[in-house]
Short mmCIF file of C-alpha atoms and ligand atoms in Angstrom, two decimals:
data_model
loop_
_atom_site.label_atom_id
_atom_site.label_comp_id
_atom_site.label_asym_id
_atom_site.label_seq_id
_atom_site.Cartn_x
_atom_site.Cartn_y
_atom_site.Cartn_z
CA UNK M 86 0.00 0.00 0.00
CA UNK M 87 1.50 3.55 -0.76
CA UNK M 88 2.24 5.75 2.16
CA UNK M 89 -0.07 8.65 2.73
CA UNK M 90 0.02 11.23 5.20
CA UNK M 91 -3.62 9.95 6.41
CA UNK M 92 -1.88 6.52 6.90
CA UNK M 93 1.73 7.49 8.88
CA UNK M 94 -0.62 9.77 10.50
CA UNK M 95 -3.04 6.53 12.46
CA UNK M 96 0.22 4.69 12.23
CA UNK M 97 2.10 7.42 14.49
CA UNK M 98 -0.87 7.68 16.37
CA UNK M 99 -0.62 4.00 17.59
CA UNK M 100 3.11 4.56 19.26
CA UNK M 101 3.18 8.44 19.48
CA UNK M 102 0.75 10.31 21.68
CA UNK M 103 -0.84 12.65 19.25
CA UNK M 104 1.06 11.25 16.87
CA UNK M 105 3.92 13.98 16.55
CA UNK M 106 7.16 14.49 18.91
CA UNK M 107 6.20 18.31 19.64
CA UNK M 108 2.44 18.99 20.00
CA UNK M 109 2.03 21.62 17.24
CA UNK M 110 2.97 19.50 14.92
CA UNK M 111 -0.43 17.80 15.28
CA UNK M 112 -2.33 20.43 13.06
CA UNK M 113 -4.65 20.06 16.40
CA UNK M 114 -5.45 24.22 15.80
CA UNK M 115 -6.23 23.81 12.41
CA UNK M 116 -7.46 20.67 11.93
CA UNK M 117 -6.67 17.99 9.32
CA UNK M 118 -3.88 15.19 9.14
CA UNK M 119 0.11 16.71 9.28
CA UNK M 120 2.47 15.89 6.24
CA UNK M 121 4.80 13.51 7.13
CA UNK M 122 7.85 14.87 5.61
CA UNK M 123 10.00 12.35 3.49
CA UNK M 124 12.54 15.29 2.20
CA UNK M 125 13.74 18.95 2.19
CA UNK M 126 15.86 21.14 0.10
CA UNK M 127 16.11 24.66 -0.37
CA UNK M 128 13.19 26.80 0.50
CA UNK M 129 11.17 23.61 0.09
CA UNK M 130 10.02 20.62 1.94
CA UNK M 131 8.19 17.10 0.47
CA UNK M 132 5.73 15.19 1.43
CA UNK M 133 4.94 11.34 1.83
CA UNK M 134 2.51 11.85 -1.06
CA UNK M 135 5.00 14.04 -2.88
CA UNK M 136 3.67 17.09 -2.91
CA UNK M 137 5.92 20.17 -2.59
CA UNK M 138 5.60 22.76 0.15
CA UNK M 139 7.16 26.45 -0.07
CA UNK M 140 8.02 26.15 3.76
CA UNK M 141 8.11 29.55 5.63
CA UNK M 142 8.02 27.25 9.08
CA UNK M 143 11.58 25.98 8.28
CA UNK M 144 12.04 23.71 11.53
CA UNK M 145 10.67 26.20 13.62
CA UNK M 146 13.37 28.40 12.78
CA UNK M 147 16.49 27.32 12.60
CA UNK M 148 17.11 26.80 9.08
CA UNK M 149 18.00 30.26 8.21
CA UNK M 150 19.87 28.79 5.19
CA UNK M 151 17.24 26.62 4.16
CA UNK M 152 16.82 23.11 4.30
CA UNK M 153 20.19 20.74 3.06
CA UNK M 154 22.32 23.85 2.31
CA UNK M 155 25.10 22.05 1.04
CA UNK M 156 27.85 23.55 3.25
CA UNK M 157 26.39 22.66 6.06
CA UNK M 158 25.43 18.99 4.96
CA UNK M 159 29.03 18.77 3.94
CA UNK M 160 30.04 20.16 7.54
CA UNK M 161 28.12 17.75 9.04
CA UNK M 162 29.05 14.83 7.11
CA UNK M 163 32.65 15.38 7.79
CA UNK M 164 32.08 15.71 11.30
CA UNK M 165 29.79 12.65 11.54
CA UNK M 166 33.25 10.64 9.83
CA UNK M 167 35.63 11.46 13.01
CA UNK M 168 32.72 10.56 15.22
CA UNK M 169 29.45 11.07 16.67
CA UNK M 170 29.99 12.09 20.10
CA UNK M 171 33.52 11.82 22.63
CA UNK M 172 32.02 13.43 26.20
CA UNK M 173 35.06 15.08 26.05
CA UNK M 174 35.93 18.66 25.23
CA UNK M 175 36.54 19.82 21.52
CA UNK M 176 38.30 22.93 19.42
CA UNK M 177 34.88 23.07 17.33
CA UNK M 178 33.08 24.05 20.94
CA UNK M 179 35.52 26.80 21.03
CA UNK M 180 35.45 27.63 17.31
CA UNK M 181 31.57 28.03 17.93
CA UNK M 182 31.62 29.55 21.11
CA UNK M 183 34.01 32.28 20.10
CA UNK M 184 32.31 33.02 16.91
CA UNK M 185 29.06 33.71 18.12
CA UNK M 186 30.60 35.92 21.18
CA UNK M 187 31.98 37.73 18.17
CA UNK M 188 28.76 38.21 16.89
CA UNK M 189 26.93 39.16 20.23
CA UNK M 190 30.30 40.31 22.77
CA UNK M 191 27.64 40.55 26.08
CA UNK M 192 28.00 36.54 25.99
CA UNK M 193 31.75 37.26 27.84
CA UNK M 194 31.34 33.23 28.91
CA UNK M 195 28.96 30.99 27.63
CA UNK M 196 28.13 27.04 27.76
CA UNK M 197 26.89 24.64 25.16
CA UNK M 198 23.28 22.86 26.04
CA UNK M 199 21.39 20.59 23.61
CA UNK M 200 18.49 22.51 23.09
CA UNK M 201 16.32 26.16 23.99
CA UNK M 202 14.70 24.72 26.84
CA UNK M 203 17.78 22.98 28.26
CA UNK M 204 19.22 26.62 27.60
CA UNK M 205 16.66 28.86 29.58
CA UNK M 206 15.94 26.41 32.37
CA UNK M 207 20.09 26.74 33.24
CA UNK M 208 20.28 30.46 32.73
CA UNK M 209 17.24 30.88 35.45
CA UNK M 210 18.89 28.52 37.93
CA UNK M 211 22.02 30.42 37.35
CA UNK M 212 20.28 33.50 37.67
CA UNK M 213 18.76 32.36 40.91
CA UNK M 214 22.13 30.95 42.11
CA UNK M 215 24.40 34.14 41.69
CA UNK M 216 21.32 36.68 43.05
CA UNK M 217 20.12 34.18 46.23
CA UNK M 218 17.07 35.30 45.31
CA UNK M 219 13.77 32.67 44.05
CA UNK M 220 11.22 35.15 42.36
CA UNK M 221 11.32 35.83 38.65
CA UNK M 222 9.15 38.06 35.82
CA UNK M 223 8.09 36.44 32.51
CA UNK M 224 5.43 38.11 30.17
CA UNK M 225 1.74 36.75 29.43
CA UNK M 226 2.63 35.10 25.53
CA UNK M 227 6.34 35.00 25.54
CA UNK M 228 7.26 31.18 25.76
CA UNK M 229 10.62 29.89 27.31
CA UNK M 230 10.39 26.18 26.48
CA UNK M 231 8.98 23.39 28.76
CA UNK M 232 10.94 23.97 32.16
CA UNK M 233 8.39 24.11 34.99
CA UNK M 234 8.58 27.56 36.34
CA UNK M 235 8.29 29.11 32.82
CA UNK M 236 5.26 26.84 31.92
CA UNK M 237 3.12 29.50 32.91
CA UNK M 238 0.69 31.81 30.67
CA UNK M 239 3.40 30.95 28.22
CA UNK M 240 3.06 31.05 24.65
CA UNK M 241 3.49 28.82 21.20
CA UNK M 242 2.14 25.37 21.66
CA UNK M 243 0.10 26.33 24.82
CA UNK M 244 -1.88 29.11 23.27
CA UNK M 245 -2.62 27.19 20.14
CA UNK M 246 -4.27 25.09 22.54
CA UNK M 247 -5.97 27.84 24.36
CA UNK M 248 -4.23 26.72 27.91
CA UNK M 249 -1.53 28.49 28.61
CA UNK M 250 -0.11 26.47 31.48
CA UNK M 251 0.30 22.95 31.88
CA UNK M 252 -0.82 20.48 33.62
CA UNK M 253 1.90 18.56 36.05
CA UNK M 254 3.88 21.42 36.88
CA UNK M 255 3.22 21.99 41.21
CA UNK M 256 2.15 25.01 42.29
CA UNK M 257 5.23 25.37 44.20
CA UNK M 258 7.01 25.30 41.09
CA UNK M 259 5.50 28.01 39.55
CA UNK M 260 4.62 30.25 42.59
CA UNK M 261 7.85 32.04 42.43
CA UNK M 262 6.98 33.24 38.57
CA UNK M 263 5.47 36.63 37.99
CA UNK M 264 3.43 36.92 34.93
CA UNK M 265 3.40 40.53 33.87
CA UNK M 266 1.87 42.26 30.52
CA UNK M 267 4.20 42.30 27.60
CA UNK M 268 4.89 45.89 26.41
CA UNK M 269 3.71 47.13 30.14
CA UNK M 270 5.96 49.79 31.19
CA UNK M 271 3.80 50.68 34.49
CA UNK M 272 3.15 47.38 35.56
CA UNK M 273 6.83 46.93 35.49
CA UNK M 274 7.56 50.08 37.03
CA UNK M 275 5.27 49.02 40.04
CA UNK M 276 6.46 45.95 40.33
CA UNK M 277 10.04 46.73 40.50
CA UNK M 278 8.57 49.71 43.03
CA UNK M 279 6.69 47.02 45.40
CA UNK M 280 9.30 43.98 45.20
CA UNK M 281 12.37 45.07 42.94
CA UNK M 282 14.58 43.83 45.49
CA UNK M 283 13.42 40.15 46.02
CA UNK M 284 13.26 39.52 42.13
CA UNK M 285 16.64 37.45 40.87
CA UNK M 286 15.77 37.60 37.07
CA UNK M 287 13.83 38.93 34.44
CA UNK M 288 13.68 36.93 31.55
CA UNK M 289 12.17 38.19 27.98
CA UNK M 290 11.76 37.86 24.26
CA UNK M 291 12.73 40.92 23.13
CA UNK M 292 10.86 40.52 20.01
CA UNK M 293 8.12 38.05 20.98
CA UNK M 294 7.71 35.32 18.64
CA UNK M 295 5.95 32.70 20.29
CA UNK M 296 2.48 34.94 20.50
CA UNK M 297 3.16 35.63 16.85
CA UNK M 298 5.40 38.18 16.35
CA UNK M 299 5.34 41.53 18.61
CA UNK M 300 8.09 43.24 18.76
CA UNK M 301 9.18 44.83 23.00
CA UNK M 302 9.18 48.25 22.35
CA UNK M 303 12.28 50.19 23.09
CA UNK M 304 10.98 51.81 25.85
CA UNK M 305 9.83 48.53 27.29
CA UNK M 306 13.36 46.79 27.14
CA UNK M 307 15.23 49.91 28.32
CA UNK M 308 13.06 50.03 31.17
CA UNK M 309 13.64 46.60 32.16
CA UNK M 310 17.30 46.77 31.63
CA UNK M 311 17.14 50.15 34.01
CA UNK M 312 15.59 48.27 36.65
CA UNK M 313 17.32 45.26 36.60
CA UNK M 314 20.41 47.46 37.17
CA UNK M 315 18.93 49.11 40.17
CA UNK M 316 17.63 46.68 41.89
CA UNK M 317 20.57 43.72 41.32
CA UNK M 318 18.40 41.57 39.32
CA UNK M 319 19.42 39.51 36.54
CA UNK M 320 18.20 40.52 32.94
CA UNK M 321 17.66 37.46 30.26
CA UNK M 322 17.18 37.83 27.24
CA UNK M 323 15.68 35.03 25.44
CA UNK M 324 17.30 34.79 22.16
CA UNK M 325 16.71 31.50 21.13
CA UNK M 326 14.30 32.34 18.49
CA UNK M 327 15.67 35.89 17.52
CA UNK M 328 18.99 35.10 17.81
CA UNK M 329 21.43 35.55 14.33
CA UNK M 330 17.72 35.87 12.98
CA UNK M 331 16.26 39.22 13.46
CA UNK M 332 19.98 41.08 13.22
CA UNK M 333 23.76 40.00 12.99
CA UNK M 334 24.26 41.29 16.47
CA UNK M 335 20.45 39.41 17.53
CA UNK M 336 17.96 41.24 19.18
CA UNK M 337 20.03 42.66 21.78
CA UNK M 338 22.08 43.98 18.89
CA UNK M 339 19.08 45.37 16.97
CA UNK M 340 17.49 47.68 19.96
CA UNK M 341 21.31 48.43 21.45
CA UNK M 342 20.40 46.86 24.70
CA UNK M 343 22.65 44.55 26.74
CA UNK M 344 21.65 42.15 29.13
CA UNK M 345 23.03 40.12 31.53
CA UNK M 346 22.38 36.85 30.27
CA UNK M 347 21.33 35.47 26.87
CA UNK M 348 20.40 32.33 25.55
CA UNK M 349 20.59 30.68 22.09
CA UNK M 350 18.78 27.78 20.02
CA UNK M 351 17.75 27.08 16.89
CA UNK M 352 19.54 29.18 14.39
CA UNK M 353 23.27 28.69 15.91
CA UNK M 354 22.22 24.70 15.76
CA UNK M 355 21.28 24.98 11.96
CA UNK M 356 19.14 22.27 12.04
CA UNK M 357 20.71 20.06 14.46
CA UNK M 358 19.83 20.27 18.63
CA UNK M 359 22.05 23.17 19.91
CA UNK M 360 21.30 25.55 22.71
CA UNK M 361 23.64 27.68 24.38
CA UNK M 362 23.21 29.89 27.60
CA UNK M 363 25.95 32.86 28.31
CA UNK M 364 26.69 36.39 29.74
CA UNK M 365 28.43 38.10 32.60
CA UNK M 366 31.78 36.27 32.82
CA UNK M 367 31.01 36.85 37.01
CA UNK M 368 27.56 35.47 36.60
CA UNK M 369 28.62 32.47 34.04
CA UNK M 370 31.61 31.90 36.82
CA UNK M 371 28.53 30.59 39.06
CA UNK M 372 28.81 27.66 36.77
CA UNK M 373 29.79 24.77 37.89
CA UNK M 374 33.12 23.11 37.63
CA UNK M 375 33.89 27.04 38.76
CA UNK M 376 31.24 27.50 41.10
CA UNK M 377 28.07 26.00 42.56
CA UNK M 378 25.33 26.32 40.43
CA UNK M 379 25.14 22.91 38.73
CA UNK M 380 24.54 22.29 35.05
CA UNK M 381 25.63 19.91 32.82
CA UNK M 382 24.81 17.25 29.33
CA UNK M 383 25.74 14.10 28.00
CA UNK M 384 25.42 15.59 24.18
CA UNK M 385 26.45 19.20 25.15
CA UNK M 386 29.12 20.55 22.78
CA UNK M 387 28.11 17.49 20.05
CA UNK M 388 30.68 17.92 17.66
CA UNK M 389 28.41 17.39 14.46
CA UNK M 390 25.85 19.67 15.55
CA UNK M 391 28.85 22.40 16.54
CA UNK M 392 29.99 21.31 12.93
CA UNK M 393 26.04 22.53 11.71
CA UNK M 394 26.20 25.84 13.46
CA UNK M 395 29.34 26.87 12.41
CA UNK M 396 28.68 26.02 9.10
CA UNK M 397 25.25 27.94 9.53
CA UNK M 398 27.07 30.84 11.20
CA UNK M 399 29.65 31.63 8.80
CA UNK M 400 26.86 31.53 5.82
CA UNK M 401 25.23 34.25 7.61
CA UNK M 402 28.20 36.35 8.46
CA UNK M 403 28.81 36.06 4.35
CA UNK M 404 28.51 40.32 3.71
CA UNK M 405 24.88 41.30 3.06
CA UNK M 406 23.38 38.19 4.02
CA UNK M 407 21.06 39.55 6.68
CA UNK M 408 20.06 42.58 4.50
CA UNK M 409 19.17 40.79 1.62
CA UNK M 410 16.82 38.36 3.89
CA UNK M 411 15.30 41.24 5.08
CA UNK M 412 14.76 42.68 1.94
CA UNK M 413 13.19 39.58 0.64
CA UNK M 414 10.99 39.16 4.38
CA UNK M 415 9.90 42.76 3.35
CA UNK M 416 8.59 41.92 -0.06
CA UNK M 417 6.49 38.89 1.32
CA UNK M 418 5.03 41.48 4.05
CA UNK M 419 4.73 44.90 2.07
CA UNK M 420 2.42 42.25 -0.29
CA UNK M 421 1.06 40.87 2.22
CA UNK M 422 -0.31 44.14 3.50
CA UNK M 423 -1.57 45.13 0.09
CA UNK M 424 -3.92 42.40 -0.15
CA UNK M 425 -4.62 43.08 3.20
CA UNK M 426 -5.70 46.78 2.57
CA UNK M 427 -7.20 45.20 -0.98
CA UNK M 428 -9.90 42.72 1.06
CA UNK M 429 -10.68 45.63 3.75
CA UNK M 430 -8.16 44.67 6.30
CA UNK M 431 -8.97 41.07 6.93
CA UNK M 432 -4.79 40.80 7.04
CA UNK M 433 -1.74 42.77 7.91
CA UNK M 434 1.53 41.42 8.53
CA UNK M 435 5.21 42.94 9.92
CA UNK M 436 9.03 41.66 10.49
CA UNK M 437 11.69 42.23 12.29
CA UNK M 438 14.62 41.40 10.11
CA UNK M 439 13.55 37.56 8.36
CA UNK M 440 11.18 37.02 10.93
CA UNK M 441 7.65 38.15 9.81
CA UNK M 442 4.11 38.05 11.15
CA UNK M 443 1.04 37.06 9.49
CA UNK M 444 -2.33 38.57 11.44
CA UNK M 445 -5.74 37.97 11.28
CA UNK M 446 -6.63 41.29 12.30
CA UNK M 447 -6.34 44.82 10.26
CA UNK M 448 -3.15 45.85 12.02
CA UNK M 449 -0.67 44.23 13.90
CA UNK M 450 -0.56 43.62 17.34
CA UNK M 451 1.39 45.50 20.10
CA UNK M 452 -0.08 43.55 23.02
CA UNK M 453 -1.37 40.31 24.00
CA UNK M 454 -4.96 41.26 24.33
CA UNK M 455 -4.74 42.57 20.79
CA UNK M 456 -2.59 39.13 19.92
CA UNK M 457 -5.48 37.24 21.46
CA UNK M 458 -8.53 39.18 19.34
CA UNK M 459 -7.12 37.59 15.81
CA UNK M 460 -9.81 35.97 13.62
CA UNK M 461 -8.39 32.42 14.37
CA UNK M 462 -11.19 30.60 12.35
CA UNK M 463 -9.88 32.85 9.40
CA UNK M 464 -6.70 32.25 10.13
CA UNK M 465 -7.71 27.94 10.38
CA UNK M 466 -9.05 28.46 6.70
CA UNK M 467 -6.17 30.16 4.95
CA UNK M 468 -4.03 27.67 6.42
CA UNK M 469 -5.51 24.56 4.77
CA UNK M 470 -5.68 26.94 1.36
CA UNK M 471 -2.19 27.81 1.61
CA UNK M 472 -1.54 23.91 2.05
CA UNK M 473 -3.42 22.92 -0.95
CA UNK M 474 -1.48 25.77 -3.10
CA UNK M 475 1.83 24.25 -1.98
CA UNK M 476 2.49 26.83 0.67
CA UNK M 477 3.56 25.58 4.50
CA UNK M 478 2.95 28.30 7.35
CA UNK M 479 2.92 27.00 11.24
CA UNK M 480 -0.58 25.20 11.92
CA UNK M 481 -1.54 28.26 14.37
CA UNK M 482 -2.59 31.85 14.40
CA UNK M 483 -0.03 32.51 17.01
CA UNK M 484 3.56 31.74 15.55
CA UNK M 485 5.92 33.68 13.85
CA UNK M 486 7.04 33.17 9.94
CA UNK M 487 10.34 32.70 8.75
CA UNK M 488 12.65 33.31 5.61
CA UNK M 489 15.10 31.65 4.45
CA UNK M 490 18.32 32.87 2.05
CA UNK M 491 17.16 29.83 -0.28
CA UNK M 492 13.83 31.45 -1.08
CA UNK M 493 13.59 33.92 -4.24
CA UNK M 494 11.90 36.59 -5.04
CA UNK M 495 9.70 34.09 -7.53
CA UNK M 496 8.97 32.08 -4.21
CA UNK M 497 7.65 35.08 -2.78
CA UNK M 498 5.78 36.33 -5.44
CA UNK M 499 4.06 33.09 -6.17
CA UNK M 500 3.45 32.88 -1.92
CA UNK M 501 1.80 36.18 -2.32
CA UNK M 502 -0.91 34.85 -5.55
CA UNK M 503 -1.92 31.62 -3.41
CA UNK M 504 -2.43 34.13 -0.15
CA UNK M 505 -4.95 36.32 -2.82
CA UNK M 506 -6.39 33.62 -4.18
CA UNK M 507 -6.65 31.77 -0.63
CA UNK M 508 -8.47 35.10 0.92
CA UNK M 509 -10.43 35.60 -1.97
CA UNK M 510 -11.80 31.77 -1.98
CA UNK M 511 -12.70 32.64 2.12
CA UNK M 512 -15.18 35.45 0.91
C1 LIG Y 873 11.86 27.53 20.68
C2 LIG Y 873 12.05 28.39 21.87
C3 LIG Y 873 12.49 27.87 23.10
C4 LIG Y 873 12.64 26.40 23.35
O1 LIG Y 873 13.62 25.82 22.58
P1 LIG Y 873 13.58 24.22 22.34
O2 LIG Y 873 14.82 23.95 21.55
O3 LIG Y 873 12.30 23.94 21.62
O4 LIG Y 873 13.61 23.59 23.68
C5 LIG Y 873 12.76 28.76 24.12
N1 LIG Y 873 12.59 30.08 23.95
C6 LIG Y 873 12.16 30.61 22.80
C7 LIG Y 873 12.04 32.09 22.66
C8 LIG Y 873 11.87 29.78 21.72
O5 LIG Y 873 11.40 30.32 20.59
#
């Protein structure tokens, strides 16, 4: 019998819960059966059935050279050759390490981890370590990965599933988290006011992309860094979507801001599971072997997937690289906003450098009230129409987009057509 997607998909579903190793992946939002994804090359991914997708999901981020690039399947492939993994140290963890402190200098020391999570659950407990102090601020939408005292009104996966904390995680895990309004300069003001001095960290997206994206305005993030400062708390910023994606120098590069500790995923892994966590060489001295905050991974520092990031590094340190995503980012949104303004605002969209944002509302979002007030049925619709058309966005209203240096400016234009042709099939 041929393989179909509805077929893998009640096969998975027998040995998988769900079906799918990350729950977004289960089209739950949206409805429907995933693709199960045989191949990918370029600015395109294949089905079991063979259809073609133009993917603007690209791994959830990390393939900022699109899928296969050739230098960094060669990279990898050379790696894999001397060996999968030694648990001892390497020169291409220092090769890596020292090329993305080049690229962002606040990271004065900074440790390998095997994925985002992995990355922002250490930088808290290193946060708490060095300041003594248990309480910490997160922001309503922004989503740190799975660690239990960040599962909380989180975003990505969670909002798609209209539950924004989980299950499992005791209250005493979470009761030292603060949930505070994104883009709130007040209610951070008063907070800081009230309890400044019990709070060890702060940790952000600067430019939210797990709520779709919504950028922190400047006034926001220099806040926060003001008070951190004041008050001795530790300021994270939460780069592991944003970072090497939004800017050469990240997010903390784009809005000038530095802050005490940063982590990494996706994009410096190129495809492969990479996270990294650094900062303050007298925070990341906490650390252990150096001090007593402990930390640690059986895979950390994998030498193929160091071998993926550098390779994925140096392609986007080539000169112009990040300009001419952007330019190509703005072409898919400055379209998408005419057809927006064309069907009487049903759409808009925005970036940030080669991220981008779709909305089903007639302008973007600042907040996450105005995040939350999207037409998601709308949203559910053009999804499955920019499926049949050959055109793969995340299977939720509340993710952010992504470009790739493999797309063209044909990809984009022919994007644009199915996204008419989509809306105008919805009327
Ligand atoms: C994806 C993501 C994470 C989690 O990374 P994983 O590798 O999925 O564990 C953490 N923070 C942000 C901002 C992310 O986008």
């Amino acid at each position: 019998m041929n393989k179909t997607n509805e077929t893998l998909f009640e096969r998975a579903q027998q040995v998988i819960p769900g079906g799918v190793s990350s729950p977004v992946r289960a089209f739950r939002a949206v409805g429907g059966t995933p693709r199960f994804i045989v191949r990918g090359h370029g600015p395109r991914v294949w089905d079991a059935q063979g259809k073609a997708y133009l993917d603007y999901v690209l791994s959830w981020g990390p393939l900022i050279a699109g899928h296969a690039h050739p230098a960094v399947v060669e990279a990898v492939s050379r790696a894999a050759q001397g060996g999968l993994s030694f648990g001892m140290p390497t020169e291409a963890e220092i090769e890596l390490a020292e090329l993305i402190r080049a690229s962002v200098p606040s990271l004065e020391r900074l440790r390998f981890t095997s994925s985002g999570t992995e990355a922002t659950m250490s930088a808290l407990r290193l946060a708490r370590g060095f300041t003594g102090r248990s309480r910490i601020i997160k922001f309503e939408g922004c989503y740190h990965g799975h660690a239990d005292a960040l599962l909380v009104k989180a975003g990505s996966g969670l909002l798609t599933f209209g539950n924004p904390s989980s299950a499992g995680v005791p209250a005493e895990a979470a009761q030292h988290t603060l949930v505070l309004d994104f883009n709130n300069v007040a209610q951070l003001e008063e907070t800081f006011a009230r309890e400044g001095d019990q709070i060890g960290a702060v940790i952000v997206e600067a430019v939210a992309g797990n709520m779709n994206l919504v950028p922190g305005s400047a006034e926001f993030l220099q806040t926060m860094r003001r008070l951190c400062s004041q008050y001795g708390s530790v300021l994270i910023f939460d780069e592991v979507m944003t970072g090497f994606r939004v800017h050469p120098g990240s997010a903390q590069g784009l809005y000038g801001i530095t802050p005490d500790l940063t982590t990494f995923g996706k994009v410096i892994g190129g495809g492969m599971p990479v996270g990294v966590f650094g900062g303050r060489k007298d925070i990341m001295q906490c650390v252990a072997p150096l001090g007593p905050v402990y930390q640690a991974g059986t895979l950390s520092g994998n030498p193929v997937a160091m071998a993926a990031g550098m390779a994925t590094l140096n392609l986007t340190l080539a000169p112009g690289f990040h300009e001419r995503l952007t330019v190509l980012t703005r072409r898919l949104v400055d379209g998408l906003n005419l057809i927006g303004r064309d069907l009487g605002g049903r759409i808009s969209a925005s970036n940030v450098g080669s991220m981008f944002g779709l909305y089903f509302s007639a302008a973007p979002p600042a907040d996450f009230a105005q995040v939350m007030s999207a037409d998601r049925e709308g949203f559910n619709r053009f999804f499955h129409q920019m499926l049949e058309r050959g055109v793969h966005l995340a299977p939720s209203a509340f993710e952010a987009g992504f470009m790739s240096s493999a797309h063209t400016e044909e990809d984009i234009d022919a994007t644009l057509a199915a996204a008419r042709a989509s809306l105008e099939a919805d009327s």
